[in-house]
Coordinates of C-alpha atoms and ligand atoms in Angstrom, one line a residue:
M10 CA -17.5 -16.3 -14.9
I11 CA -13.9 -16.0 -16.0
L12 CA -12.0 -19.2 -16.8
I13 CA -8.2 -18.8 -16.9
K14 CA -7.0 -22.0 -18.8
D15 CA -3.6 -23.7 -18.4
V16 CA -2.1 -21.2 -16.4
Y17 CA 1.1 -21.9 -14.1
V18 CA -0.3 -21.4 -10.6
N19 CA 0.8 -22.9 -7.1
G20 CA 3.5 -24.8 -8.7
K21 CA 1.7 -26.5 -11.5
R22 CA -0.4 -25.8 -14.9
Q23 CA -4.1 -25.8 -14.0
D24 CA -7.3 -23.8 -14.6
I25 CA -8.7 -21.0 -12.4
L26 CA -12.5 -20.5 -12.5
I27 CA -13.7 -17.1 -11.0
E28 CA -17.3 -16.6 -10.1
G29 CA -18.6 -13.3 -9.0
N30 CA -15.7 -11.7 -6.9
K31 CA -14.3 -14.9 -5.6
I32 CA -12.0 -17.8 -6.8
K33 CA -14.4 -20.8 -7.2
K34 CA -12.2 -23.5 -8.5
I35 CA -8.6 -24.2 -9.1
G36 CA -7.7 -27.6 -11.0
E37 CA -9.1 -28.9 -14.1
V38 CA -12.3 -27.2 -15.6
K39 CA -14.1 -28.0 -18.7
K40 CA -15.2 -24.9 -20.6
E41 CA -18.4 -26.9 -21.8
D42 CA -19.7 -27.4 -18.4
I43 CA -19.9 -23.6 -17.8
E44 CA -22.3 -21.2 -19.4
D45 CA -21.6 -17.5 -20.0
V46 CA -17.9 -17.7 -19.4
E47 CA -14.9 -15.4 -20.5
I48 CA -11.8 -17.6 -21.3
I49 CA -8.3 -16.2 -20.9
D50 CA -5.6 -18.2 -22.4
G51 CA -3.0 -18.8 -19.6
K52 CA -0.6 -21.2 -21.5
K53 CA 2.3 -18.6 -21.8
K54 CA 1.4 -17.2 -18.4
I55 CA 1.8 -17.4 -14.8
A56 CA -0.9 -16.3 -12.2
I57 CA 0.1 -14.7 -8.9
P58 CA -2.0 -13.1 -6.1
G59 CA -2.4 -9.4 -6.7
L60 CA 0.3 -7.5 -4.7
I61 CA -0.8 -5.5 -1.7
N62 CA 0.8 -2.1 -0.9
T63 CA 0.5 -1.4 2.7
H64 CA 1.7 2.4 2.9
T65 CA 1.0 5.0 0.2
H66 CA 0.0 8.5 -0.4
I67 CA -1.5 7.9 -3.7
P68 CA -2.1 11.3 -5.1
M69 CA 1.4 12.2 -4.6
T70 CA 1.9 10.6 -8.1
L71 CA 1.8 14.3 -8.9
F72 CA 4.9 15.3 -6.8
R73 CA 7.1 12.9 -8.5
G74 CA 10.5 14.4 -9.1
V75 CA 9.6 17.9 -7.4
A76 CA 12.0 17.5 -4.6
D77 CA 14.6 14.9 -4.7
D78 CA 17.8 14.5 -2.8
L79 CA 16.5 15.8 0.7
P80 CA 16.1 14.7 4.1
L81 CA 12.6 14.1 5.5
M82 CA 11.9 17.3 7.5
E83 CA 13.3 19.6 4.8
W84 CA 11.6 17.8 2.1
L85 CA 8.2 17.9 4.0
N86 CA 8.5 21.5 5.5
N87 CA 10.0 23.3 2.6
Y88 CA 8.6 21.4 -0.4
I89 CA 5.7 19.1 0.1
W90 CA 3.5 20.8 2.6
P91 CA 3.5 24.2 0.7
M92 CA 2.6 22.4 -2.4
E93 CA -0.1 20.2 -0.6
A94 CA -1.7 23.4 0.4
K95 CA -2.9 23.9 -3.4
L96 CA -4.6 20.5 -3.4
N97 CA -8.5 20.1 -4.0
E98 CA -10.7 17.1 -4.7
K99 CA -10.2 17.3 -8.5
I100 CA -6.3 17.3 -8.3
V101 CA -6.4 14.5 -6.0
Y102 CA -8.9 12.6 -8.2
W103 CA -6.5 12.8 -11.2
G104 CA -3.4 12.1 -9.2
T105 CA -5.1 8.9 -7.8
L106 CA -6.1 7.7 -11.2
L107 CA -2.7 8.3 -12.4
G108 CA -1.5 6.1 -9.4
C109 CA -4.2 3.5 -10.0
I110 CA -3.1 2.9 -13.6
E111 CA 0.6 2.7 -12.4
M112 CA -0.2 0.2 -9.6
I113 CA -2.4 -1.9 -11.9
K114 CA 0.3 -2.1 -14.4
S115 CA 2.8 -3.2 -11.9
G116 CA 0.6 -6.0 -10.4
T117 CA -0.7 -4.1 -7.3
T118 CA -4.5 -4.9 -6.5
T119 CA -4.9 -3.4 -3.2
F120 CA -3.2 -0.3 -1.5
N121 CA -3.4 1.1 2.0
D122 CA -3.4 5.0 1.7
M123 CA -3.3 7.9 3.9
Y124 CA -4.1 11.4 2.5
F125 CA -6.6 14.4 2.0
Y126 CA -9.7 14.9 0.0
L127 CA -10.8 11.4 0.2
E128 CA -13.9 12.0 -2.2
G129 CA -11.7 12.5 -5.1
I130 CA -9.6 9.5 -4.0
S131 CA -12.7 7.2 -3.4
K132 CA -14.0 8.3 -6.8
A133 CA -10.9 7.3 -8.6
V134 CA -10.6 4.0 -6.8
D135 CA -14.0 3.1 -7.8
E136 CA -13.6 4.1 -11.3
S137 CA -10.3 2.2 -11.7
G138 CA -11.5 -1.0 -10.1
M139 CA -8.7 -1.3 -7.5
R140 CA -9.2 -2.3 -3.9
A141 CA -8.1 0.3 -1.2
V142 CA -8.2 1.1 2.3
L143 CA -8.4 4.8 2.6
A144 CA -7.7 7.1 5.8
Y145 CA -7.9 10.7 6.0
G146 CA -4.4 11.9 7.1
M147 CA -4.8 13.9 10.4
I148 CA -2.2 16.4 11.5
D149 CA -3.2 18.7 14.6
L150 CA 0.4 20.0 15.4
F151 CA -0.8 20.0 19.1
D152 CA -3.5 22.6 18.4
E153 CA -6.8 22.1 20.1
E154 CA -9.0 23.7 17.4
R155 CA -7.1 21.9 14.7
R156 CA -7.6 18.5 16.4
E157 CA -11.4 19.1 16.7
K158 CA -11.4 19.8 12.9
E159 CA -9.2 16.9 12.1
L160 CA -11.2 14.5 14.0
K161 CA -14.6 15.7 12.6
N162 CA -13.1 15.1 9.1
A163 CA -12.0 11.7 9.8
E164 CA -15.3 10.8 11.2
K165 CA -16.9 12.4 8.2
Y166 CA -14.9 10.3 5.7
I167 CA -15.4 7.0 7.6
K168 CA -19.2 7.5 7.1
Y169 CA -18.8 8.8 3.5
I170 CA -16.8 5.7 2.6
N171 CA -19.3 3.3 4.4
E172 CA -22.2 5.1 2.7
L173 CA -20.5 4.3 -0.8
N174 CA -21.3 0.6 0.1
N175 CA -18.5 -0.7 -2.3
S176 CA -16.8 -3.7 -0.7
R177 CA -13.5 -2.5 -2.6
I178 CA -13.1 0.6 -0.6
I179 CA -12.6 0.2 3.1
P180 CA -12.4 3.2 5.4
A181 CA -9.5 3.4 8.2
L182 CA -8.1 6.1 10.6
G183 CA -4.8 7.9 9.7
P184 CA -3.0 9.9 12.4
H185 CA -0.1 11.2 10.6
A186 CA 2.7 10.5 13.2
P187 CA 3.6 11.0 17.0
Y188 CA 5.6 14.1 16.2
T189 CA 2.6 15.8 14.2
C190 CA -0.4 14.5 16.5
S191 CA -1.2 15.2 19.9
K192 CA -1.8 12.6 22.6
E193 CA -5.6 13.7 23.0
L194 CA -6.0 13.3 19.2
L195 CA -4.2 9.7 19.2
M196 CA -6.4 8.8 22.2
K197 CA -9.6 9.8 20.3
V198 CA -8.4 7.7 17.3
N199 CA -8.1 4.6 19.3
E200 CA -11.7 5.2 20.7
L201 CA -12.9 5.9 16.9
A202 CA -11.2 2.9 15.6
K203 CA -13.2 0.6 18.1
K204 CA -16.4 2.6 17.5
Y205 CA -16.3 2.2 13.7
N206 CA -14.3 -1.2 13.8
V207 CA -11.6 0.3 11.5
M208 CA -7.9 -0.1 11.5
I209 CA -5.3 2.6 11.9
H210 CA -2.5 3.6 9.7
I211 CA 0.3 5.7 11.2
H212 CA 4.0 6.8 10.3
M213 CA 6.3 5.4 13.1
N214 CA 9.9 5.9 13.9
E215 CA 10.8 6.9 10.4
T216 CA 14.0 9.0 11.4
L217 CA 16.3 9.6 14.2
D218 CA 15.3 13.4 14.3
E219 CA 11.6 12.8 15.0
I220 CA 12.4 10.0 17.7
K221 CA 14.6 12.7 19.4
T222 CA 11.6 15.3 19.1
V223 CA 9.1 12.7 20.7
K224 CA 11.7 11.8 23.4
E225 CA 12.3 15.5 24.3
K226 CA 8.7 16.0 24.6
T227 CA 7.5 13.0 26.4
G228 CA 10.7 11.5 27.9
M229 CA 9.7 8.1 26.1
E230 CA 10.6 6.6 22.7
P231 CA 7.6 6.8 20.1
F232 CA 6.2 3.4 20.6
I233 CA 6.6 3.3 24.5
Y234 CA 4.9 6.7 24.5
L235 CA 2.0 5.6 22.4
N236 CA 1.5 2.3 24.4
S237 CA 1.7 4.3 27.7
F238 CA -1.9 5.7 26.9
G239 CA -3.3 2.6 25.3
F240 CA -3.0 3.7 21.6
F241 CA -2.5 0.1 20.4
D242 CA -5.1 -1.6 22.7
D243 CA -7.8 -3.7 20.9
V244 CA -7.2 -2.1 17.5
N245 CA -5.5 -3.1 14.2
V246 CA -2.6 -1.0 13.4
V247 CA -0.3 -0.7 10.4
A248 CA 2.8 1.1 11.3
A249 CA 4.7 2.5 8.3
H250 CA 8.6 2.6 8.5
C251 CA 9.6 1.5 11.9
V252 CA 13.3 2.0 10.8
H253 CA 14.8 2.9 14.3
L254 CA 13.5 0.7 17.1
T255 CA 14.7 -0.1 20.6
E256 CA 14.5 -3.7 21.9
G257 CA 11.6 -2.3 24.2
E258 CA 9.7 -1.0 21.2
I259 CA 10.1 -4.4 19.4
R260 CA 8.4 -6.0 22.4
I261 CA 5.4 -3.7 22.1
I262 CA 5.0 -4.3 18.3
K263 CA 5.0 -8.1 19.0
E264 CA 2.8 -8.0 22.0
K265 CA 0.1 -5.8 20.4
N266 CA 0.3 -7.5 17.0
I267 CA 1.2 -4.4 15.3
N268 CA 1.8 -4.8 11.6
V269 CA 5.0 -3.3 10.1
S270 CA 5.0 -1.5 6.6
H271 CA 8.5 -1.7 5.3
N272 CA 9.3 0.9 3.0
P273 CA 13.0 0.3 2.0
I274 CA 13.2 2.7 -1.2
S275 CA 11.7 5.7 0.5
N276 CA 13.9 5.2 3.5
L277 CA 16.8 4.9 1.6
K278 CA 16.1 7.9 -0.7
L279 CA 15.4 10.2 2.1
A280 CA 18.4 8.8 4.0
S281 CA 16.2 7.8 7.0
G282 CA 18.1 4.7 7.7
I283 CA 17.3 0.7 7.2
A284 CA 14.6 -0.9 9.3
P285 CA 15.9 -4.1 11.2
I286 CA 13.5 -6.5 9.3
P287 CA 15.4 -9.8 10.1
K288 CA 15.1 -8.9 13.9
L289 CA 11.4 -8.3 13.5
L290 CA 10.9 -11.6 11.7
K291 CA 12.7 -13.4 14.3
E292 CA 10.0 -12.2 16.7
G293 CA 7.2 -13.4 14.4
I294 CA 6.0 -9.8 13.5
N295 CA 3.8 -9.4 10.5
V296 CA 6.1 -7.6 7.9
T297 CA 4.4 -6.1 4.9
L298 CA 5.6 -3.9 2.0
G299 CA 4.8 -0.2 1.1
T300 CA 6.1 2.1 -1.5
D301 CA 5.3 5.4 0.3
G302 CA 4.3 8.3 -1.8
C303 CA 5.9 9.2 -5.2
G304 CA 7.4 12.2 -3.8
S305 CA 10.0 9.9 -1.9
N306 CA 10.2 6.7 -4.1
N307 CA 9.5 7.8 -6.9
N308 CA 7.2 5.2 -8.2
L309 CA 4.7 2.6 -7.2
N310 CA 6.1 -0.5 -8.5
L311 CA 6.1 -2.8 -5.5
F312 CA 8.3 -5.4 -7.3
E313 CA 11.1 -3.0 -6.8
E314 CA 10.4 -3.1 -3.1
I315 CA 10.3 -7.0 -3.1
K316 CA 13.8 -7.0 -4.8
I317 CA 15.3 -4.4 -2.6
T318 CA 13.9 -6.0 0.8
A319 CA 15.5 -9.3 -0.6
I320 CA 19.0 -8.0 -1.2
L321 CA 19.3 -4.9 1.1
H322 CA 19.2 -7.1 4.4
K323 CA 21.5 -9.6 2.9
G324 CA 24.1 -6.8 2.3
V325 CA 23.6 -5.1 5.6
N326 CA 23.8 -8.4 7.6
L327 CA 26.6 -10.0 5.8
N328 CA 24.3 -12.8 5.4
P329 CA 22.4 -14.1 2.1
T330 CA 19.8 -16.1 4.0
V331 CA 18.2 -13.6 6.2
I332 CA 15.3 -12.8 3.9
K333 CA 14.9 -15.4 1.2
A334 CA 13.0 -14.8 -2.1
E335 CA 9.8 -16.3 -1.1
T336 CA 9.8 -14.5 2.2
A337 CA 10.1 -11.1 0.5
F338 CA 7.2 -12.1 -1.9
N339 CA 5.0 -13.1 0.8
F340 CA 5.6 -9.6 2.5
A341 CA 4.0 -8.1 -0.5
T342 CA 1.0 -10.6 -0.7
K343 CA 0.0 -13.0 2.1
N344 CA 1.3 -10.7 4.9
G345 CA -0.2 -7.6 3.5
A346 CA -3.7 -9.2 3.3
K347 CA -3.4 -10.2 6.8
A348 CA -2.4 -6.8 8.0
L349 CA -5.4 -5.2 6.1
N350 CA -7.7 -8.0 7.0
I351 CA -8.8 -9.0 3.6
K352 CA -9.2 -12.6 2.3
A353 CA -6.6 -12.2 -0.5
G354 CA -2.8 -12.4 -1.0
E355 CA -3.0 -16.2 -2.1
I356 CA -4.8 -18.0 -4.9
K357 CA -7.0 -20.3 -3.2
E358 CA -10.6 -21.4 -3.6
G359 CA -13.0 -19.2 -1.8
Y360 CA -10.6 -16.4 -1.7
L361 CA -11.0 -12.8 -3.5
A362 CA -10.4 -13.0 -7.2
D363 CA -7.5 -10.6 -7.1
I364 CA -5.1 -12.1 -9.7
V365 CA -2.2 -11.1 -11.7
L366 CA -0.9 -12.9 -14.9
I367 CA 2.5 -12.5 -16.3
N368 CA 3.5 -13.5 -19.8
M369 CA 6.8 -15.6 -19.2
D370 CA 7.9 -14.9 -22.7
K371 CA 10.3 -12.1 -21.8
P372 CA 14.1 -12.4 -22.1
F373 CA 14.8 -11.8 -18.4
L374 CA 12.4 -14.8 -17.4
Y375 CA 14.3 -17.5 -19.2
P376 CA 15.1 -20.2 -18.4
K377 CA 11.8 -21.1 -16.9
E378 CA 13.0 -22.9 -14.0
N379 CA 12.8 -21.0 -10.7
I380 CA 9.6 -18.9 -11.1
M381 CA 9.7 -17.4 -7.5
S382 CA 13.4 -16.5 -8.0
H383 CA 12.7 -14.9 -11.3
L384 CA 9.7 -12.6 -9.7
V385 CA 12.0 -11.5 -7.0
Y386 CA 15.2 -10.9 -8.6
A387 CA 14.8 -10.8 -12.3
F388 CA 11.3 -9.4 -13.2
N389 CA 10.8 -5.7 -14.2
G390 CA 7.2 -5.4 -12.6
F391 CA 5.2 -4.8 -16.1
V392 CA 2.3 -7.3 -15.9
D393 CA 0.1 -8.4 -18.6
D394 CA -3.4 -9.0 -17.2
V395 CA -5.1 -8.0 -13.9
I396 CA -8.2 -9.0 -12.2
I397 CA -9.4 -7.5 -9.2
D398 CA -12.6 -8.5 -7.3
G399 CA -13.4 -10.8 -10.2
K400 CA -13.4 -8.1 -12.7
I401 CA -10.7 -7.8 -15.6
V402 CA -9.2 -4.4 -15.2
M403 CA -6.2 -4.8 -17.6
R404 CA -6.0 -7.2 -20.5
E405 CA -2.7 -7.7 -22.5
G406 CA -1.5 -4.5 -20.9
K407 CA -4.4 -2.3 -21.8
I408 CA -6.3 -0.8 -18.9
L409 CA -10.0 -1.3 -19.5
T410 CA -11.5 0.6 -16.8
V411 CA -10.2 4.2 -17.4
D412 CA -8.9 6.3 -20.3
E413 CA -5.4 6.1 -19.9
E414 CA -4.5 9.1 -22.3
K415 CA -6.9 11.2 -20.8
V416 CA -5.3 10.8 -17.3
Y417 CA -1.8 11.4 -18.6
E418 CA -3.2 14.6 -20.0
K419 CA -5.0 15.6 -16.8
A420 CA -1.9 14.8 -14.7
E421 CA 0.0 17.4 -16.7
E422 CA -2.5 19.8 -16.3
M423 CA -2.9 19.3 -12.6
Y424 CA 0.7 19.6 -12.1
E425 CA 0.8 23.0 -13.6
I426 CA -1.6 24.1 -11.1
L427 CA 0.3 22.8 -8.2
R428 CA 3.6 24.4 -9.3
S429 CA 2.2 27.8 -10.3
Ligands
LIG7 C1 -1.6 13.6 6.7 S1 -1.7 12.8 5.0 C2 -0.1 12.2 4.7 C3 0.9 13.3 5.0 O1 2.1 12.6 5.0 C4 3.1 13.1 4.1 N1 4.1 12.2 3.9 C5 4.5 11.6 2.7 N2 5.5 10.8 2.8 C6 6.0 10.8 4.1 C7 6.8 10.3 4.9 O2 7.8 9.4 4.4 N3 7.1 10.6 6.2 C8 6.2 11.5 6.8 N4 5.0 12.0 6.2 C9 5.1 11.8 4.8 C10 2.4 13.5 3.1 O3 2.9 14.5 2.3 C11 1.2 14.2 3.5 O4 1.3 15.4 4.2
ZN8 ZN1 4.1 7.9 4.4

């Protein structure tokens, strides 16, 4: 058992008792009453639910800084995809470990990923102690032979992850986007999602260019097109980006309970645009936050997304009340958990013990009055202790699950292979 004593949580100082992978009690807990307990002194700390990143390509930590200041299509076609052709399980494994360290240090406990070489990713997630939803990213480019291969791979990885029997690693399906995946592939994805009871993770409406391509091909906007053949029926979908949406598309997102992953930093950096988040909120749509990969962000610090979300939409709408601090924070916690269907995102009895502690003795966190405001507008994202699934993975800034130095060394080595 783990007992966090005198920590500021849910508005007051109290104790948190963790048993197994769950929060057993919040309130006053006497250590004498419990046997075999590890005590964490929470006096100087606050406890928040671990953050949930709903759109990443985690091994892309190794692509950090390789192609900046470009629009999406040029970035993908001329830089990222040629480099991705050199990937293998080993490179992806080390890139993922680097990403896990970065996320743990910045308070993220769960991520929703779409990428290749899922054996390497799963191994790294397992070792790091993180929680993840992993989808093999499918791209068929409208070619039948490629489609069959991609679908086989996707199914193979769902089975592979299920056989790992690790409750922290959840399989999903990841068709890349409507401009890279055929209707036949997308229809099959809906079928497989129901067959294996897994969610779907897809890029939607990121740029005007891609929407134009889909419209020229199908005569419809992407959400209308996918909806026309039942892609969103009876499945749980996380749609990343959703930057440019028509009223009709917003109606579909609402009707089909599609979860939106807002990635403001990636969208700003690739000059894709700004998603109409206040409009989506008015419709009661579940908005969550993602970083996207490190090629387009260039880090995995979800606290940055929280702050940007809270301030960006104020500026764009000339209205400081459109997204309040707590709303942005909930995007990265409660709403993320809802999207991924996990009992996390809040510190509550019976919930998964995914908890982050922050030492408040930091100059930018004084005076200690409005904690939520500080977390959203003042905090730099460097947290102190992280518990995932009831296990301490970082203590006082030190990662306990993996050898940090070795990961940094290997990351440099893997990068040399990619750029050669
Ligand atoms: C098929 S696995 C994921 C695939 O997506 C690429 N990617 C990374 N960031 C983005 C983005 O913002 N939009 C579209 N595609 C993106 C990644 O490099 C992989 O090839
Ligand atoms: Zn992406």
